[in-house]
Amino acid sequence: GLLSRLQTSAPTIRTLPSSKPFSQNIPSCLWKLGRLNHVAIAVPDLEKAQSLYKDVLGAQVSETVALPEHGVYTVFVELGNTKLELLHPLGEKSPIASFLQKNKTGGMHHICIEVDDIKAAMTELKKKKIRILSEEPKIGAHGKPVIFLHPKDCHGVLVELEQA
């Protein structure tokens, strides 16, 4: 009767084969990405940019620091969960000067992500054909080793990796 018809017409519930958790499908690395440290913005007028973030938006803004080895002046804007780094050219050979020649009003220059082992990251990224813009890490604005990855290998974004 009715019971046998219900039993034969009931939908079959399929279960997916059990698989490893997603994280186990990622190859293990000798290094790990950490948090977003900062987003860097090239600015043609550093004082005006500092004033925007401090006086208009009410952010905590650092003093200007010159980094001659990088050809920039830097100012950090604290945002709680990350920072903005305002960059202004220092010297004629500054990479920020050439950026501002192409982008007169300024704009996003790079993102910085922390890593737990910058040397291991360099070794592995080179094996994966990611170009690094220096042979060795340089000391960055936070006093820690940094490297930059070629934007053409990172979907058009200049990526800075900083030792955590």
Short mmCIF file of C-alpha atoms in Angstrom, two decimals:
data_model
loop_
_atom_site.label_atom_id
_atom_site.label_comp_id
_atom_site.label_asym_id
_atom_site.label_seq_id
_atom_site.Cartn_x
_atom_site.Cartn_y
_atom_site.Cartn_z
CA GLY A 1 0.00 0.00 0.00
CA LEU A 2 0.82 3.57 0.78
CA LEU A 3 3.79 2.75 3.04
CA SER A 4 5.60 0.77 0.33
CA ARG A 5 5.02 3.58 -2.21
CA LEU A 6 6.48 6.18 0.24
CA GLN A 7 9.51 4.02 0.89
CA THR A 8 10.29 3.57 -2.81
CA SER A 9 9.70 7.20 -3.80
CA ALA A 10 11.61 8.80 -0.92
CA PRO A 11 14.59 10.84 -2.14
CA THR A 12 17.97 9.31 -1.64
CA ILE A 13 20.30 11.33 0.54
CA ARG A 14 23.83 11.27 -0.72
CA THR A 15 26.80 12.01 1.42
CA LEU A 16 29.95 13.50 0.06
CA PRO A 17 33.04 11.39 0.43
CA SER A 18 34.97 12.53 3.44
CA SER A 19 37.99 14.55 2.52
CA LYS A 20 40.79 16.22 4.38
CA PRO A 21 40.00 19.63 5.85
CA PHE A 22 40.77 22.48 3.46
CA SER A 23 43.85 23.59 5.37
CA GLN A 24 45.46 20.19 4.83
CA ASN A 25 45.22 20.63 1.05
CA ILE A 26 47.56 23.63 1.18
CA PRO A 27 51.20 22.63 0.83
CA SER A 28 53.13 23.32 3.99
CA CYS A 29 55.55 26.25 3.85
CA LEU A 30 58.54 27.07 5.94
CA TRP A 31 57.03 30.53 6.43
CA LYS A 32 53.59 32.04 6.92
CA LEU A 33 51.85 35.26 5.95
CA GLY A 34 50.78 37.35 8.88
CA ARG A 35 48.61 40.41 9.23
CA LEU A 36 48.32 43.42 6.94
CA ASN A 37 50.86 45.84 8.36
CA HIS A 38 50.05 48.90 6.25
CA VAL A 39 48.84 50.35 2.98
CA ALA A 40 51.26 52.90 1.53
CA ILE A 41 50.03 56.00 -0.23
CA ALA A 42 52.30 58.27 -2.25
CA VAL A 43 51.44 61.93 -1.65
CA PRO A 44 52.66 65.04 -3.49
CA ASP A 45 52.14 67.27 -0.42
CA LEU A 46 53.07 65.51 2.81
CA GLU A 47 51.95 68.32 5.16
CA LYS A 48 48.53 68.53 3.50
CA ALA A 49 48.12 64.73 3.71
CA GLN A 50 49.17 64.71 7.40
CA SER A 51 46.65 67.45 8.11
CA LEU A 52 43.84 65.54 6.39
CA TYR A 53 44.33 62.45 8.56
CA LYS A 54 45.12 64.32 11.80
CA ASP A 55 43.03 67.49 11.73
CA VAL A 56 40.09 66.50 9.54
CA LEU A 57 39.72 62.77 10.25
CA GLY A 58 41.10 62.79 13.81
CA ALA A 59 43.65 60.00 13.40
CA GLN A 60 46.87 59.60 15.37
CA VAL A 61 49.65 60.65 12.99
CA SER A 62 53.38 60.10 13.52
CA GLU A 63 56.15 62.59 12.96
CA THR A 64 57.84 62.65 9.56
CA VAL A 65 60.82 60.30 9.31
CA ALA A 66 63.42 60.44 6.53
CA LEU A 67 64.59 57.12 5.10
CA PRO A 68 67.43 58.09 2.74
CA GLU A 69 68.26 54.44 1.90
CA HIS A 70 64.71 54.09 0.47
CA GLY A 71 64.51 57.62 -0.94
CA VAL A 72 61.39 58.55 1.01
CA TYR A 73 59.93 60.53 3.85
CA THR A 74 57.37 58.46 5.79
CA VAL A 75 54.49 59.29 8.09
CA PHE A 76 52.34 56.61 9.70
CA VAL A 77 48.63 57.03 10.36
CA GLU A 78 47.34 54.68 13.09
CA LEU A 79 43.99 53.06 12.30
CA GLY A 80 43.62 50.52 15.10
CA ASN A 81 43.65 47.39 12.95
CA THR A 82 46.40 48.56 10.57
CA LYS A 83 48.24 51.69 9.44
CA LEU A 84 48.49 53.94 6.44
CA GLU A 85 52.00 54.94 5.40
CA LEU A 86 52.20 58.30 3.69
CA LEU A 87 55.19 58.43 1.35
CA HIS A 88 56.84 61.52 -0.09
CA PRO A 89 60.00 61.69 -2.25
CA LEU A 90 63.38 62.23 -0.63
CA GLY A 91 65.94 63.02 -3.31
CA GLU A 92 65.75 63.00 -7.10
CA LYS A 93 66.19 59.22 -7.46
CA SER A 94 63.28 58.44 -5.15
CA PRO A 95 60.96 55.72 -6.47
CA ILE A 96 58.13 57.86 -5.11
CA ALA A 97 59.20 60.80 -7.31
CA SER A 98 58.83 58.64 -10.42
CA PHE A 99 55.50 57.30 -9.14
CA LEU A 100 54.22 60.87 -8.62
CA GLN A 101 55.36 61.88 -12.12
CA LYS A 102 52.90 59.28 -13.46
CA ASN A 103 50.24 59.92 -10.75
CA LYS A 104 50.26 63.68 -10.13
CA THR A 105 47.72 63.60 -7.27
CA GLY A 106 49.29 60.55 -5.61
CA GLY A 107 47.69 57.21 -4.90
CA MET A 108 48.14 53.75 -3.45
CA HIS A 109 51.76 52.70 -3.84
CA HIS A 110 52.00 49.29 -2.12
CA ILE A 111 50.64 47.00 0.56
CA CYS A 112 52.76 45.54 3.33
CA ILE A 113 52.11 42.10 4.80
CA GLU A 114 54.02 40.61 7.70
CA VAL A 115 55.79 37.26 7.42
CA ASP A 116 57.25 35.15 10.18
CA ASP A 117 60.46 34.23 8.26
CA ILE A 118 61.51 36.62 5.51
CA LYS A 119 64.53 34.57 4.40
CA ALA A 120 62.44 31.39 3.99
CA ALA A 121 59.81 33.45 2.14
CA MET A 122 62.46 34.76 -0.26
CA THR A 123 63.80 31.27 -0.98
CA GLU A 124 60.39 29.78 -1.64
CA LEU A 125 59.09 32.72 -3.67
CA LYS A 126 62.16 32.61 -5.93
CA LYS A 127 61.50 28.90 -6.54
CA LYS A 128 57.93 29.84 -7.50
CA LYS A 129 59.27 32.41 -10.02
CA ILE A 130 58.13 35.47 -8.04
CA ARG A 131 60.63 38.25 -8.66
CA ILE A 132 62.03 40.05 -5.62
CA LEU A 133 63.21 43.59 -6.24
CA SER A 134 66.40 43.27 -4.16
CA GLU A 135 68.90 40.51 -3.54
CA GLU A 136 68.74 40.92 0.22
CA PRO A 137 66.19 42.41 2.62
CA LYS A 138 66.61 46.07 3.52
CA ILE A 139 65.71 47.62 6.85
CA GLY A 140 62.29 49.27 6.50
CA ALA A 141 60.50 52.09 8.27
CA HIS A 142 59.76 49.94 11.33
CA GLY A 143 63.41 48.92 11.74
CA LYS A 144 62.70 45.39 10.44
CA PRO A 145 63.87 43.57 7.29
CA VAL A 146 61.64 44.10 4.23
CA ILE A 147 61.52 42.97 0.61
CA PHE A 148 59.34 44.02 -2.30
CA LEU A 149 57.75 41.62 -4.79
CA HIS A 150 57.47 42.61 -8.44
CA PRO A 151 53.97 43.96 -9.18
CA LYS A 152 53.79 42.06 -12.48
CA ASP A 153 54.03 38.82 -10.47
CA CYS A 154 51.39 39.98 -7.95
CA HIS A 155 48.48 40.99 -10.20
CA GLY A 156 49.59 44.59 -10.56
CA VAL A 157 50.18 45.25 -6.85
CA LEU A 158 53.57 46.11 -5.38
CA VAL A 159 53.76 43.88 -2.29
CA GLU A 160 56.13 44.54 0.58
CA LEU A 161 56.85 41.68 2.97
CA GLU A 162 58.08 42.65 6.44
CA GLN A 163 59.63 40.39 9.05
CA ALA A 164 57.15 40.22 11.96
#
